[in-house]
mmCIF file with all atom_site columns, C-alpha atoms in Angstrom:
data_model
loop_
_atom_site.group_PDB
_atom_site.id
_atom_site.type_symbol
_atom_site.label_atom_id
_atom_site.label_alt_id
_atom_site.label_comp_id
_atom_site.label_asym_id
_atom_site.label_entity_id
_atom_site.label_seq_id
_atom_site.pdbx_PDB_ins_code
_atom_site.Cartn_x
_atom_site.Cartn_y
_atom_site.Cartn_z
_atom_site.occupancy
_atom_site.B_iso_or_equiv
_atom_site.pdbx_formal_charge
_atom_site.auth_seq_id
_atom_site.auth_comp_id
_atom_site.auth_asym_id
_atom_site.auth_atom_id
_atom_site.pdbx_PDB_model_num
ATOM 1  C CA . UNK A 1 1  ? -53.410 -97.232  -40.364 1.00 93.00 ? 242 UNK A CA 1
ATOM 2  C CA . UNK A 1 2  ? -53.399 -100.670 -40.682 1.00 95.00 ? 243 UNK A CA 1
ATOM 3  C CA . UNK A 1 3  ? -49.616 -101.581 -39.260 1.00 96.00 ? 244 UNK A CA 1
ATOM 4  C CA . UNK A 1 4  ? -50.687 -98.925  -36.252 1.00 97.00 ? 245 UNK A CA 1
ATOM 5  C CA . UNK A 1 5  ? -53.829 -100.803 -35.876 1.00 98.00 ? 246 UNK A CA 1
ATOM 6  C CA . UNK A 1 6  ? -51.658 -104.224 -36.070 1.00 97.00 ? 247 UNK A CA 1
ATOM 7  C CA . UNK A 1 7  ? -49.029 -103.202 -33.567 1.00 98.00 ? 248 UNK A CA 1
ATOM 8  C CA . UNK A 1 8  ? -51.867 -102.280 -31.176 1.00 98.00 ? 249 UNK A CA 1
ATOM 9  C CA . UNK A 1 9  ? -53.432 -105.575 -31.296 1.00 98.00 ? 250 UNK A CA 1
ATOM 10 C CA . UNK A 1 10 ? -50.282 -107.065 -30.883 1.00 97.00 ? 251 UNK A CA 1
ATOM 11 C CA . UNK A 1 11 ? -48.641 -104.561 -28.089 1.00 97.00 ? 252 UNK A CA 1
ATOM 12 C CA . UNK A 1 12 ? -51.965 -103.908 -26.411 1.00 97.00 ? 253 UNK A CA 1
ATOM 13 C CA . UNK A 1 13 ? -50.040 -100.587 -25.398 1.00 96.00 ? 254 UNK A CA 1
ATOM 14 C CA . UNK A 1 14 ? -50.221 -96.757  -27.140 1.00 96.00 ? 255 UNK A CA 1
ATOM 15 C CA . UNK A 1 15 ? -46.697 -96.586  -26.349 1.00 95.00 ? 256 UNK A CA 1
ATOM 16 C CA . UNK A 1 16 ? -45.224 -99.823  -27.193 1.00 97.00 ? 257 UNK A CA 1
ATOM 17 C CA . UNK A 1 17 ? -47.123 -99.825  -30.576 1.00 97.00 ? 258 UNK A CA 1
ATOM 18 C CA . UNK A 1 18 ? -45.824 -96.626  -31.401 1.00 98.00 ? 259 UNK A CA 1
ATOM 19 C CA . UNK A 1 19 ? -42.513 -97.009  -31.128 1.00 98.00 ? 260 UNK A CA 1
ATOM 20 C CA . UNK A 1 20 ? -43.289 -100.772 -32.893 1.00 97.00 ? 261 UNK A CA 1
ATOM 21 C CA . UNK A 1 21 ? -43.828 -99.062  -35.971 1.00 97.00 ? 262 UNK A CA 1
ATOM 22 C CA . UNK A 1 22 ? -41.749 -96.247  -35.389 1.00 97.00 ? 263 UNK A CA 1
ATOM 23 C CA . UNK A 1 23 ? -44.029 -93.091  -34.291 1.00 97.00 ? 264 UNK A CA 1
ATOM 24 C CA . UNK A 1 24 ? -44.309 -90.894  -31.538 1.00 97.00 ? 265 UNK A CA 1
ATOM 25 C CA . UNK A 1 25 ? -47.254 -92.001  -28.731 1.00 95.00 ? 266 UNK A CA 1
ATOM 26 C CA . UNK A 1 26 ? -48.890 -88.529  -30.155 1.00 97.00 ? 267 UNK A CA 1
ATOM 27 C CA . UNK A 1 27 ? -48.830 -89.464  -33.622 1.00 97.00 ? 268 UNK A CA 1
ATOM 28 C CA . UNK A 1 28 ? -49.993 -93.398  -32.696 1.00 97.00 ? 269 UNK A CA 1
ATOM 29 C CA . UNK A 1 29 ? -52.988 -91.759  -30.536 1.00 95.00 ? 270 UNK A CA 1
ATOM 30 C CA . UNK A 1 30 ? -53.646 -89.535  -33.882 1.00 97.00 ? 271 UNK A CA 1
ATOM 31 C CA . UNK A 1 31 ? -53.953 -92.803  -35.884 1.00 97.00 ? 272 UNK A CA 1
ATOM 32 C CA . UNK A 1 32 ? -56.458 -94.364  -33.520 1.00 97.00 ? 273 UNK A CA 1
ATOM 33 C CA . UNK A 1 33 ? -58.651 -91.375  -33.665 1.00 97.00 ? 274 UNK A CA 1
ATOM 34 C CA . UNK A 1 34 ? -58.443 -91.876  -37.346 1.00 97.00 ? 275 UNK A CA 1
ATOM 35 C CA . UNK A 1 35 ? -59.418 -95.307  -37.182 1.00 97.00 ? 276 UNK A CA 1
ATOM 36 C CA . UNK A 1 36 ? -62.123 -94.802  -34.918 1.00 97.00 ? 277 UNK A CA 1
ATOM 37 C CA . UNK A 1 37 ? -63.722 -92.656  -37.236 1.00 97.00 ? 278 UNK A CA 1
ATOM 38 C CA . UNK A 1 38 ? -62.803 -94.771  -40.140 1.00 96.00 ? 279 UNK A CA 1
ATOM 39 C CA . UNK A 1 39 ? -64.278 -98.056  -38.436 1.00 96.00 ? 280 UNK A CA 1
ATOM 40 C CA . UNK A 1 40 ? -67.354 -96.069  -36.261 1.00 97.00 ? 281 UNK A CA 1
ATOM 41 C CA . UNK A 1 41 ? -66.092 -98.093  -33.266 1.00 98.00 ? 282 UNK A CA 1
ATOM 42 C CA . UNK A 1 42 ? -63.907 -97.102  -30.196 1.00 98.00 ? 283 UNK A CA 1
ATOM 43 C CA . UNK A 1 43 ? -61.468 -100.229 -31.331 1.00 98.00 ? 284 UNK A CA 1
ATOM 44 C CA . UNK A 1 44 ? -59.793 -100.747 -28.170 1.00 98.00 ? 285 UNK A CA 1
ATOM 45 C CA . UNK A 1 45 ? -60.489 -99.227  -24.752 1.00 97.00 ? 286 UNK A CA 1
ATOM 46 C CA . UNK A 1 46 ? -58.101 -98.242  -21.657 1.00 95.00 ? 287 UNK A CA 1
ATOM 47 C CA . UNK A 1 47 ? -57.671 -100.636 -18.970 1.00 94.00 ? 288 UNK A CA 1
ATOM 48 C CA . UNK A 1 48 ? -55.042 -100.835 -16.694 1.00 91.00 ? 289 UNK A CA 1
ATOM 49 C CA . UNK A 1 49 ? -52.375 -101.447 -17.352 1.00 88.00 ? 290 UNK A CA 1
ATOM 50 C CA . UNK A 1 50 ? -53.028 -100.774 -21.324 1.00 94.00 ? 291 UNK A CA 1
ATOM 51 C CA . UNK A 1 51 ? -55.767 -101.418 -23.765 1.00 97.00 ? 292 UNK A CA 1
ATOM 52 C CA . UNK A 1 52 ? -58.513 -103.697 -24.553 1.00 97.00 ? 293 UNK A CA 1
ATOM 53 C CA . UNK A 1 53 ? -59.643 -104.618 -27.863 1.00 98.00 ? 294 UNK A CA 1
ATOM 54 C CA . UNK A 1 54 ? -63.334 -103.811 -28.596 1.00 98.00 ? 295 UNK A CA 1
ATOM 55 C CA . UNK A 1 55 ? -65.437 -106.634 -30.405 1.00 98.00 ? 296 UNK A CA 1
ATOM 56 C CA . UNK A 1 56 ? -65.594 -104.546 -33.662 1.00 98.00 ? 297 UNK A CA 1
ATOM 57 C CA . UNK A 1 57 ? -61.437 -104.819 -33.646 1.00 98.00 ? 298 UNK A CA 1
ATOM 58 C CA . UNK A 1 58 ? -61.057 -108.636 -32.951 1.00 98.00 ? 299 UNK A CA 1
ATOM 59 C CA . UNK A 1 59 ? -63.328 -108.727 -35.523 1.00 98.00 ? 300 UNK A CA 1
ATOM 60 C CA . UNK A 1 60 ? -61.391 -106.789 -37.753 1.00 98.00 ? 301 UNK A CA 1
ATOM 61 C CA . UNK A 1 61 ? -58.059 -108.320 -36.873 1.00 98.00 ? 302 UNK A CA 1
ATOM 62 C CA . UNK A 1 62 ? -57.992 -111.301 -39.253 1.00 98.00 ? 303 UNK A CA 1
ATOM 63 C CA . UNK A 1 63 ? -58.640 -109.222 -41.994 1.00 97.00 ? 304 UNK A CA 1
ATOM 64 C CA . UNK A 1 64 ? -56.236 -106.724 -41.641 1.00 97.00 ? 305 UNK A CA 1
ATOM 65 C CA . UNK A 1 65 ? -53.188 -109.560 -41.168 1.00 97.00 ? 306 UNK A CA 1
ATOM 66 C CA . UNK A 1 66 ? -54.399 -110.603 -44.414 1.00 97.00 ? 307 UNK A CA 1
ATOM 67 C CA . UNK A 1 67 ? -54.312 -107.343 -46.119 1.00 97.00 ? 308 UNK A CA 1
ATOM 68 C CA . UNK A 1 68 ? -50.508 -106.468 -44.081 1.00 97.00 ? 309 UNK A CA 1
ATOM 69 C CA . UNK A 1 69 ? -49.328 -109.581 -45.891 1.00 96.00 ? 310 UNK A CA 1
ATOM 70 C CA . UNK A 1 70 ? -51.004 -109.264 -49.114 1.00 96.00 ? 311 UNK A CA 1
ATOM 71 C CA . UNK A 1 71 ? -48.791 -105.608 -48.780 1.00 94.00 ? 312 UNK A CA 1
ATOM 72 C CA . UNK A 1 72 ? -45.693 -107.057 -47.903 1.00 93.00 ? 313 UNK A CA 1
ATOM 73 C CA . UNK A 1 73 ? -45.809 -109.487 -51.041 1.00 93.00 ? 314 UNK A CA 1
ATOM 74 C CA . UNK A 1 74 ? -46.522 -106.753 -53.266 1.00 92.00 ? 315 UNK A CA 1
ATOM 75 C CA . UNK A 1 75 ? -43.579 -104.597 -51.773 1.00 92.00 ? 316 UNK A CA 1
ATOM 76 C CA . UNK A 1 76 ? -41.026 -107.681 -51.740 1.00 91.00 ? 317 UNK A CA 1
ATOM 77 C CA . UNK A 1 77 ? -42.004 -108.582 -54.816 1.00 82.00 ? 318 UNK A CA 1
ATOM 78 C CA . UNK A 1 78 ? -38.816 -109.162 -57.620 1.00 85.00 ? 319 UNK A CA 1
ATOM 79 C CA . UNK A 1 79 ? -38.825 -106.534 -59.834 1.00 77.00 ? 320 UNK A CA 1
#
């Protein structure tokens, strides 16, 4: 959830952010219901042209870029 949640901040687009981190617009809608629930907040609302961020998900946005790049140490990481 957090890369889908990532590409949408950064795409501001179901679609774009989808294919970003390589699922179907289906499966990145799925993963914003999930978060929704998860966080209790809509997270980012539809405009046109796209989406909106809510307050709650700027919010949140600092630390999930932490916790993306805390992950991506871990996974590079020499064995």
């Amino acid at each position: 959830m957090l890369l889908a949640f990532d590409a949408l901040m950064g795409e501001r687009n179901v679609t774009r952010a989808a294919m970003r981190v390589g699922l179907t617009q289906q499966g990145m809608s799925g993963q914003l219901a999930r978060m929704r629930k998860q966080f209790g907040d809509r997270l980012f609302v539809r405009q046109a042209g796209g989406i909106v961020p809510t307050p709650r998900a700027e919010a949140l946005s600092p630390s999930i870029q932490i916790a993306i790049s805390a992950m991506e140490t871990v996974v590079s990481a020499p064995r």
